[in-house]
Short mmCIF file of C-alpha atoms and ligand atoms in Angstrom, two decimals:
data_model
loop_
_atom_site.label_atom_id
_atom_site.label_comp_id
_atom_site.label_asym_id
_atom_site.label_seq_id
_atom_site.Cartn_x
_atom_site.Cartn_y
_atom_site.Cartn_z
CA UNK Q 73 -3.43 4.93 26.49
CA UNK Q 74 -5.13 4.93 23.11
CA UNK Q 75 -4.43 6.61 19.81
CA UNK Q 76 -7.22 9.11 19.16
CA UNK Q 77 -7.75 8.74 15.43
CA UNK Q 78 -9.62 10.74 12.82
CA UNK Q 79 -10.62 8.85 9.67
CA UNK Q 80 -10.52 10.98 6.54
CA UNK Q 81 -12.28 9.60 3.47
CA UNK Q 82 -15.22 7.36 4.40
CA UNK Q 83 -15.17 5.14 1.33
CA UNK Q 84 -14.41 1.52 0.52
CA UNK Q 85 -11.22 0.80 2.46
CA UNK Q 86 -12.11 3.06 5.39
CA UNK Q 87 -15.14 0.81 6.03
CA UNK Q 88 -12.87 -2.20 6.49
CA UNK Q 89 -10.58 -0.21 8.77
CA UNK Q 90 -13.48 1.09 10.88
CA UNK Q 91 -14.89 -2.42 11.16
CA UNK Q 92 -11.52 -3.92 12.14
CA UNK Q 93 -10.88 -1.13 14.66
CA UNK Q 94 -12.97 -3.08 17.20
CA UNK Q 95 -10.09 -5.61 17.24
CA UNK Q 96 -7.47 -2.92 17.84
CA UNK Q 97 -7.76 -2.14 21.55
CA UNK Q 98 -5.31 0.78 21.46
CA UNK Q 99 -7.30 2.65 18.80
CA UNK Q 100 -10.15 5.05 19.42
CA UNK Q 101 -11.98 6.52 16.44
CA UNK Q 102 -12.96 10.01 17.55
CA UNK Q 103 -13.86 11.65 14.24
CA UNK Q 104 -14.58 10.96 10.61
CA UNK Q 105 -14.48 13.34 7.67
CA UNK Q 106 -15.65 13.12 4.07
CA UNK Q 107 -16.29 15.84 1.50
CA UNK Q 108 -19.54 13.98 0.84
CA UNK Q 109 -21.51 14.96 3.94
CA UNK Q 110 -24.12 12.19 3.68
CA UNK Q 111 -21.41 9.59 3.40
CA UNK Q 112 -19.62 10.97 6.46
CA UNK Q 113 -22.86 10.95 8.46
CA UNK Q 114 -23.75 7.39 7.49
CA UNK Q 115 -20.20 6.28 8.35
CA UNK Q 116 -20.27 7.94 11.77
CA UNK Q 117 -23.59 6.25 12.58
CA UNK Q 118 -22.56 2.82 11.36
CA UNK Q 119 -19.26 2.81 13.28
CA UNK Q 120 -20.37 4.97 16.21
CA UNK Q 121 -17.87 7.76 15.65
CA UNK Q 122 -18.83 10.83 17.67
CA UNK Q 123 -17.51 13.73 15.56
CA UNK Q 124 -18.35 14.28 11.90
CA UNK Q 125 -16.68 16.72 9.51
CA UNK Q 126 -17.04 17.61 5.88
CA UNK Q 127 -14.01 19.91 5.81
CA UNK Q 128 -10.57 18.44 6.57
CA UNK Q 129 -9.04 21.81 7.41
CA UNK Q 130 -11.77 22.49 9.98
CA UNK Q 131 -11.20 19.05 11.55
CA UNK Q 132 -7.48 19.78 11.91
CA UNK Q 133 -8.12 23.28 13.30
CA UNK Q 134 -10.81 22.41 15.82
CA UNK Q 135 -10.26 18.94 17.23
CA UNK Q 136 -7.73 17.50 19.64
CA UNK Q 137 -6.49 14.09 18.49
CA UNK Q 138 -3.27 12.16 17.84
CA UNK Q 139 -3.39 10.77 14.31
CA UNK Q 140 -5.20 10.77 10.98
CA UNK Q 141 -5.92 7.83 8.73
CA UNK Q 142 -6.04 9.19 5.17
CA UNK Q 143 -8.14 7.04 2.82
CA UNK Q 144 -8.70 9.54 0.03
CA UNK Q 145 -8.04 9.67 -3.74
CA UNK Q 146 -4.35 9.60 -4.66
CA UNK Q 147 -4.12 13.24 -5.78
CA UNK Q 148 -4.88 14.31 -2.19
CA UNK Q 149 -2.32 12.08 -0.45
CA UNK Q 150 0.57 14.55 -0.34
CA UNK Q 151 -1.29 17.76 0.45
CA UNK Q 152 -3.40 16.17 3.20
CA UNK Q 153 -0.37 14.47 4.73
CA UNK Q 154 1.51 17.77 4.85
CA UNK Q 155 -1.42 19.57 6.47
CA UNK Q 156 -1.61 16.90 9.18
CA UNK Q 157 2.15 16.97 9.79
CA UNK Q 158 1.99 20.76 10.13
CA UNK Q 159 -0.51 20.20 12.96
CA UNK Q 160 1.85 17.63 14.58
CA UNK Q 161 -0.43 14.67 13.84
CA UNK Q 162 0.89 11.21 13.11
CA UNK Q 163 -0.36 9.96 9.75
CA UNK Q 164 -1.37 6.54 8.50
CA UNK Q 165 -1.61 7.20 4.78
CA UNK Q 166 -3.28 4.74 2.46
CA UNK Q 167 -1.10 3.41 -0.33
CA UNK Q 168 0.42 4.51 -2.61
CA UNK Q 169 2.58 7.21 -1.04
CA UNK Q 170 1.93 9.44 -4.08
CA UNK Q 171 1.05 9.27 -7.77
CA UNK Q 172 4.68 8.94 -8.85
CA UNK Q 173 8.21 8.91 -7.47
CA UNK Q 174 8.90 12.65 -7.81
CA UNK Q 175 5.74 13.61 -5.96
CA UNK Q 176 6.52 11.05 -3.25
CA UNK Q 177 10.15 12.16 -2.90
CA UNK Q 178 9.09 15.78 -2.54
CA UNK Q 179 6.74 14.77 0.27
CA UNK Q 180 9.46 12.76 2.02
CA UNK Q 181 11.77 15.79 1.91
CA UNK Q 182 9.03 17.97 3.41
CA UNK Q 183 7.92 15.73 6.28
CA UNK Q 184 11.38 15.17 7.77
CA UNK Q 185 11.24 12.78 10.73
CA UNK Q 186 7.47 13.09 11.28
CA UNK Q 187 5.55 9.88 11.88
CA UNK Q 188 4.03 9.08 8.51
CA UNK Q 189 3.37 5.44 7.68
CA UNK Q 190 1.98 4.02 4.44
CA UNK Q 191 -0.59 1.27 4.78
CA UNK Q 192 1.05 -1.43 2.67
CA UNK Q 193 -0.46 -4.00 5.00
CA UNK Q 194 0.85 -7.04 3.12
CA UNK Q 195 4.13 -6.56 4.98
CA UNK Q 196 2.06 -7.70 8.00
CA UNK Q 197 0.55 -10.71 6.21
CA UNK Q 198 1.82 -13.68 8.25
CA UNK Q 199 2.97 -15.75 5.26
CA UNK Q 200 4.54 -12.81 3.43
CA UNK Q 201 6.24 -11.67 6.63
CA UNK Q 202 7.80 -15.14 7.08
CA UNK Q 203 8.90 -15.15 3.44
CA UNK Q 204 10.35 -11.65 3.62
CA UNK Q 205 12.33 -12.46 6.76
CA UNK Q 206 13.73 -15.60 5.13
CA UNK Q 207 14.86 -13.55 2.12
CA UNK Q 208 16.27 -10.76 4.27
CA UNK Q 209 18.31 -13.30 6.26
CA UNK Q 210 19.51 -14.80 2.94
CA UNK Q 211 18.24 -18.25 3.95
CA UNK Q 212 17.58 -19.07 0.29
CA UNK Q 213 20.90 -17.60 -0.86
CA UNK Q 214 20.90 -15.46 -3.98
CA UNK Q 215 17.40 -14.79 -5.32
CA UNK Q 216 17.33 -15.43 -9.06
CA UNK Q 217 13.73 -14.78 -9.91
CA UNK Q 218 10.43 -13.71 -8.44
CA UNK Q 219 7.17 -14.16 -10.37
CA UNK Q 220 4.33 -12.08 -8.97
CA UNK Q 221 0.77 -12.47 -10.18
CA UNK Q 222 -1.89 -10.02 -9.03
CA UNK Q 223 -5.22 -10.98 -10.65
CA UNK Q 224 -7.66 -8.70 -8.85
CA UNK Q 225 -10.92 -8.55 -10.75
CA UNK Q 226 -12.78 -5.22 -10.88
CA UNK Q 227 -16.27 -4.60 -12.20
CA UNK Q 228 -17.83 -1.47 -13.78
CA UNK Q 229 -19.14 -0.64 -10.33
CA UNK Q 230 -15.60 -0.02 -9.09
CA UNK Q 231 -15.19 2.90 -11.51
CA UNK Q 232 -18.78 4.10 -11.14
CA UNK Q 233 -18.70 4.31 -7.34
CA UNK Q 234 -15.26 5.97 -7.27
CA UNK Q 235 -14.90 7.83 -10.58
CA UNK Q 236 -11.50 9.20 -9.53
CA UNK Q 237 -10.12 5.72 -10.31
CA UNK Q 238 -10.80 6.41 -14.00
CA UNK Q 239 -8.76 9.60 -14.11
CA UNK Q 240 -5.00 9.49 -14.70
CA UNK Q 241 -4.66 12.94 -13.14
CA UNK Q 242 -6.45 11.93 -9.94
CA UNK Q 243 -5.19 8.38 -9.50
CA UNK Q 244 -1.77 8.47 -11.17
CA UNK Q 245 -2.32 4.99 -12.63
CA UNK Q 246 -4.41 1.85 -12.70
CA UNK Q 247 -3.73 -1.74 -11.79
CA UNK Q 248 0.01 -1.20 -11.25
CA UNK Q 249 -0.40 1.61 -8.77
CA UNK Q 250 -3.61 0.59 -7.00
CA UNK Q 251 -3.07 -3.18 -6.91
CA UNK Q 252 0.43 -4.40 -7.84
CA UNK Q 253 2.16 -1.70 -5.77
CA UNK Q 254 1.27 -3.74 -2.65
CA UNK Q 255 3.46 -6.60 -3.84
CA UNK Q 256 6.20 -4.48 -5.40
CA UNK Q 257 6.48 -2.70 -2.06
CA UNK Q 258 6.74 -6.09 -0.37
CA UNK Q 259 9.30 -7.37 -2.92
CA UNK Q 260 11.79 -4.51 -2.56
CA UNK Q 261 11.44 -4.62 1.22
CA UNK Q 262 11.98 -8.40 1.24
CA UNK Q 263 14.98 -8.15 -1.08
CA UNK Q 264 16.24 -5.05 0.70
CA UNK Q 265 17.13 -3.66 -2.72
CA UNK Q 266 16.09 -0.95 -5.14
CA UNK Q 267 14.77 -1.51 -8.67
CA UNK Q 268 17.25 -0.59 -11.40
CA UNK Q 269 15.35 -1.01 -14.68
CA UNK Q 270 12.15 -2.35 -16.21
CA UNK Q 271 10.43 -3.33 -19.41
CA UNK Q 272 6.68 -3.56 -19.66
CA UNK Q 273 3.40 -3.48 -21.50
CA UNK Q 274 0.17 -1.90 -20.30
CA UNK Q 275 -3.30 -1.67 -21.80
CA UNK Q 276 -6.69 -0.10 -21.02
CA UNK Q 277 -8.85 -3.07 -21.87
CA UNK Q 278 -12.58 -3.50 -21.05
CA UNK Q 279 -13.39 -0.18 -19.35
CA UNK Q 280 -13.74 3.40 -20.54
CA UNK Q 281 -10.88 4.72 -18.40
CA UNK Q 282 -7.63 6.69 -18.71
CA UNK Q 283 -5.59 4.22 -16.64
CA UNK Q 284 -4.19 0.77 -17.40
CA UNK Q 285 -6.36 -2.21 -16.47
CA UNK Q 286 -3.70 -4.81 -17.30
CA UNK Q 287 0.09 -4.77 -17.11
CA UNK Q 288 2.89 -7.26 -17.74
CA UNK Q 289 6.40 -6.23 -16.74
CA UNK Q 290 9.87 -7.42 -15.84
CA UNK Q 291 11.88 -5.44 -13.32
CA UNK Q 292 15.51 -5.98 -12.40
CA UNK Q 293 16.64 -5.26 -8.86
CA UNK Q 294 20.00 -3.97 -7.72
CA UNK Q 295 21.24 -7.48 -6.82
CA UNK Q 296 20.19 -8.88 -10.21
CA UNK Q 297 16.89 -10.53 -9.25
CA UNK Q 298 14.43 -10.58 -12.15
CA UNK Q 299 10.91 -9.80 -10.99
CA UNK Q 300 8.21 -10.68 -13.46
CA UNK Q 301 4.87 -9.11 -12.69
CA UNK Q 302 1.41 -9.52 -14.13
CA UNK Q 303 -1.32 -7.35 -12.73
CA UNK Q 304 -4.87 -7.30 -13.96
CA UNK Q 305 -8.32 -5.90 -13.18
CA UNK Q 306 -9.85 -7.75 -16.12
CA UNK Q 307 -9.13 -11.29 -14.99
CA UNK Q 308 -11.74 -13.80 -13.90
CA UNK Q 309 -13.12 -13.31 -10.36
CA UNK Q 310 -11.60 -14.61 -7.14
CA UNK Q 311 -8.22 -15.68 -8.42
CA UNK Q 312 -5.27 -15.99 -6.07
CA UNK Q 313 -2.31 -13.69 -5.72
CA UNK Q 314 0.80 -15.84 -6.08
CA UNK Q 315 4.52 -15.26 -5.69
CA UNK Q 316 6.99 -17.88 -6.92
CA UNK Q 317 10.64 -17.50 -5.96
CA UNK Q 318 13.60 -19.43 -7.33
CA UNK Q 319 16.88 -19.05 -5.50
CA UNK Q 320 20.35 -20.49 -5.02
CA UNK Q 321 19.37 -22.87 -2.20
CA UNK Q 322 15.73 -23.57 -2.97
CA UNK Q 323 12.39 -22.12 -3.86
CA UNK Q 324 9.35 -20.59 -2.19
CA UNK Q 325 5.71 -20.31 -3.16
CA UNK Q 326 3.16 -17.88 -1.68
CA UNK Q 327 -0.57 -18.07 -2.34
CA UNK Q 328 -3.20 -15.87 -0.66
CA UNK Q 329 -6.20 -18.24 -1.16
CA UNK Q 330 -8.08 -19.76 0.56
CA UNK Q 331 -5.86 -18.16 3.23
CA UNK Q 332 -2.28 -16.87 3.01
CA UNK Q 333 0.34 -19.64 2.96
CA UNK Q 334 4.00 -19.94 2.07
CA UNK Q 335 5.83 -23.15 1.24
CA UNK Q 336 9.58 -23.53 1.03
CA UNK Q 337 11.32 -26.18 -1.05
CA UNK Q 338 14.93 -27.36 -0.96
CA UNK Q 339 15.84 -25.65 2.28
CA UNK Q 340 14.60 -25.69 5.89
CA UNK Q 341 13.22 -22.34 7.00
CA UNK Q 342 11.79 -21.48 10.41
CA UNK Q 343 8.81 -19.22 9.63
CA UNK Q 344 9.10 -16.00 11.62
CA UNK Q 345 5.86 -14.56 12.97
CA UNK Q 346 4.88 -10.91 12.39
CA UNK Q 347 6.07 -8.58 15.16
CA UNK Q 348 2.50 -7.91 16.27
CA UNK Q 349 -0.43 -10.25 16.91
CA UNK Q 350 -3.73 -10.18 15.09
CA UNK Q 351 -6.22 -12.01 12.91
CA UNK Q 352 -5.63 -10.10 9.68
CA UNK Q 353 -2.82 -8.18 7.98
CA UNK Q 354 -4.84 -4.95 7.95
CA UNK Q 355 -5.60 -5.26 11.65
CA UNK Q 356 -1.92 -5.92 12.40
CA UNK Q 357 -0.96 -2.86 10.38
CA UNK Q 358 -3.37 -0.73 12.44
CA UNK Q 359 -2.14 -2.20 15.74
CA UNK Q 360 1.47 -1.66 14.69
CA UNK Q 361 0.72 1.96 13.76
CA UNK Q 362 -0.74 2.49 17.26
CA UNK Q 363 2.36 0.94 18.85
CA UNK Q 364 4.50 3.31 16.76
CA UNK Q 365 2.54 6.35 17.92
CA UNK Q 366 2.33 5.32 21.58
CA UNK Q 367 5.58 3.41 22.28
CA UNK Q 368 7.93 4.28 19.39
CA UNK Q 369 7.89 0.61 18.31
CA UNK Q 370 8.90 0.86 14.64
CA UNK Q 371 6.12 0.57 12.06
CA UNK Q 372 7.19 -1.61 9.13
CA UNK Q 373 6.38 0.95 6.43
CA UNK Q 374 7.68 4.42 7.29
CA UNK Q 375 6.83 6.68 4.34
CA UNK Q 376 10.24 6.80 2.71
CA UNK Q 377 10.26 3.02 2.31
CA UNK Q 378 7.28 3.32 -0.02
CA UNK Q 379 9.44 4.99 -2.70
CA UNK Q 380 11.04 1.95 -4.44
CA UNK Q 381 7.66 0.63 -5.61
CA UNK Q 382 6.91 4.04 -7.16
CA UNK Q 383 10.32 4.08 -8.89
CA UNK Q 384 9.64 0.67 -10.43
CA UNK Q 385 6.14 1.65 -11.58
CA UNK Q 386 7.40 4.93 -13.12
CA UNK Q 387 9.94 2.90 -15.13
CA UNK Q 388 7.29 0.40 -16.28
CA UNK Q 389 5.00 3.23 -17.47
CA UNK Q 390 7.92 4.80 -19.29
CA UNK Q 391 8.94 1.47 -20.89
CA UNK Q 392 5.36 0.80 -21.95
CA UNK Q 393 5.41 4.08 -23.88
CA UNK Q 394 8.87 3.85 -25.44
CA UNK Q 395 8.87 0.10 -26.04
CA UNK Q 396 12.38 -0.04 -24.58
CA UNK Q 397 14.04 -1.07 -21.34
CA UNK Q 398 13.97 1.95 -19.02
CA UNK Q 399 16.17 2.76 -16.02
CA UNK Q 400 14.63 3.75 -12.72
CA UNK Q 401 15.38 7.04 -10.97
CA UNK Q 402 17.94 5.21 -8.79
CA UNK Q 403 20.12 4.23 -11.75
CA UNK Q 404 19.60 7.48 -13.64
CA UNK Q 405 20.85 9.42 -10.62
CA UNK Q 406 23.55 6.86 -9.68
CA UNK Q 407 22.00 6.96 -6.24
CA UNK Q 408 20.96 3.39 -5.54
CA UNK Q 409 22.63 3.38 -2.15
CA UNK Q 410 21.93 6.79 -0.73
CA UNK Q 411 18.53 7.64 -2.21
CA UNK Q 412 16.20 6.16 0.37
N1 LIG H 718 -4.70 -0.93 1.72
C1 LIG H 718 -5.60 -1.46 0.92
O1 LIG H 718 -5.76 -2.67 0.84
C2 LIG H 718 -6.46 -0.56 0.09
C3 LIG H 718 -7.62 -1.05 -0.53
C4 LIG H 718 -8.41 -0.17 -1.26
C5 LIG H 718 -8.03 1.16 -1.41
N2 LIG H 718 -6.88 1.60 -0.81
C6 LIG H 718 -6.45 3.00 -0.94
O2 LIG H 718 -7.29 3.78 -0.10
C7 LIG H 718 -7.50 5.07 -0.68
C8 LIG H 718 -9.00 5.29 -0.87
O3 LIG H 718 -9.50 4.29 -1.74
P1 LIG H 718 -11.04 3.81 -1.68
O4 LIG H 718 -11.12 2.64 -2.56
O5 LIG H 718 -11.48 3.71 -0.28
O6 LIG H 718 -11.72 5.05 -2.41
P2 LIG H 718 -13.23 5.56 -2.27
O7 LIG H 718 -13.51 6.37 -3.48
O8 LIG H 718 -14.13 4.44 -1.93
O9 LIG H 718 -13.16 6.51 -0.99
C9 LIG H 718 -12.52 7.77 -1.01
C10 LIG H 718 -13.32 8.72 -0.14
O10 LIG H 718 -12.60 9.94 -0.04
C11 LIG H 718 -13.58 10.98 -0.02
N3 LIG H 718 -12.96 12.27 -0.34
C12 LIG H 718 -12.62 12.74 -1.55
N4 LIG H 718 -12.10 13.98 -1.42
C13 LIG H 718 -12.11 14.29 -0.08
C14 LIG H 718 -11.72 15.43 0.68
N5 LIG H 718 -11.18 16.51 0.10
N6 LIG H 718 -11.91 15.39 2.02
C15 LIG H 718 -12.44 14.30 2.62
N7 LIG H 718 -12.85 13.19 1.94
C16 LIG H 718 -12.67 13.20 0.60
C17 LIG H 718 -14.60 10.52 -1.07
O11 LIG H 718 -15.85 11.20 -0.93
C18 LIG H 718 -14.70 9.04 -0.73
O12 LIG H 718 -15.71 8.78 0.23
C19 LIG H 718 -6.67 5.06 -1.97
O13 LIG H 718 -5.42 5.56 -1.70
C20 LIG H 718 -6.59 3.59 -2.32
O14 LIG H 718 -5.48 3.26 -3.15
C21 LIG H 718 -6.12 0.77 -0.06
#
């Protein structure tokens, strides 16, 4: 059995997914859809996808398939997810879940137990998976600090090819939401905690855009871990993402270049392998989504787990405006434990 998938949004990330699909034996791409008809046609030819649509609603009405992969601008994430759920489709939604926590929480309340996963594929990165499992099993004891650096260079072309990235209304944010949210999602999953407060600075340097291109922040988690985060689109090219952890029984260091590695210091850790095989985190995420749809094997990022990253980012944006430390929604509502 295969998951019959429709790809919606035939842009940058969808090309990687369609290319990697050849390494996901349980996936069959049956349709693609883009509001830009030429782009949809080119995509269908390049990846040999038989059905082509320009209108998402028509695709949902007319075709028989199991799941959609939504790789569209952020302002369409919630409405398109809901439309798919109404037609009983499973959904693999590109990150972030929504433009902010409130929008994401509203979606979570509306989709109930439907199968909606968010493609935060770094949870399936082999080194980050091993590190997360070690933290979840408390092998390093109490985690004192986590320093996350996300230096992902972007050129003018990035905003020219996808102008929605410039718009605050359409994207909801810049480097924090589109780039750092991958690693904030990973961090709160690995700590198994919610963010409680944040301070931060953001700026719109180097491009004519409405969203931040650089951000420095410190976030405190429920258990007291201090997470310092720098995220930048205006850094020099090809720099590594790094995560440095200092803890009660030792330390850990993750680096994604030249390939993802994690090193532990001060304590012996057996590195757990991701629950699904593959050559790349994105491929593993796709394979795991198929296993979820076909066999009920849990996918690592069910939609509601994508909320803590949004709560942290909302607090950073707020702090950057007020110049003060700001609480997250979890602390404001005294709901750290029951607000999943
Ligand atoms: N997981 C990752 O590593 C990763 C990497 C890059 C982007 N993303 C996410 O993927 C999503 C898409 O980003 P991208 O960089 O591919 O953007 P993009 O601009 O390259 O592609 C978006 C596509 O959506 C199409 N589109 C817009 N409105 C549509 C509609 N109503 N119906 C159908 N198609 C429509 C556009 O024409 C475009 O082709 C975003 O959520 C982004 O954050 C994830």
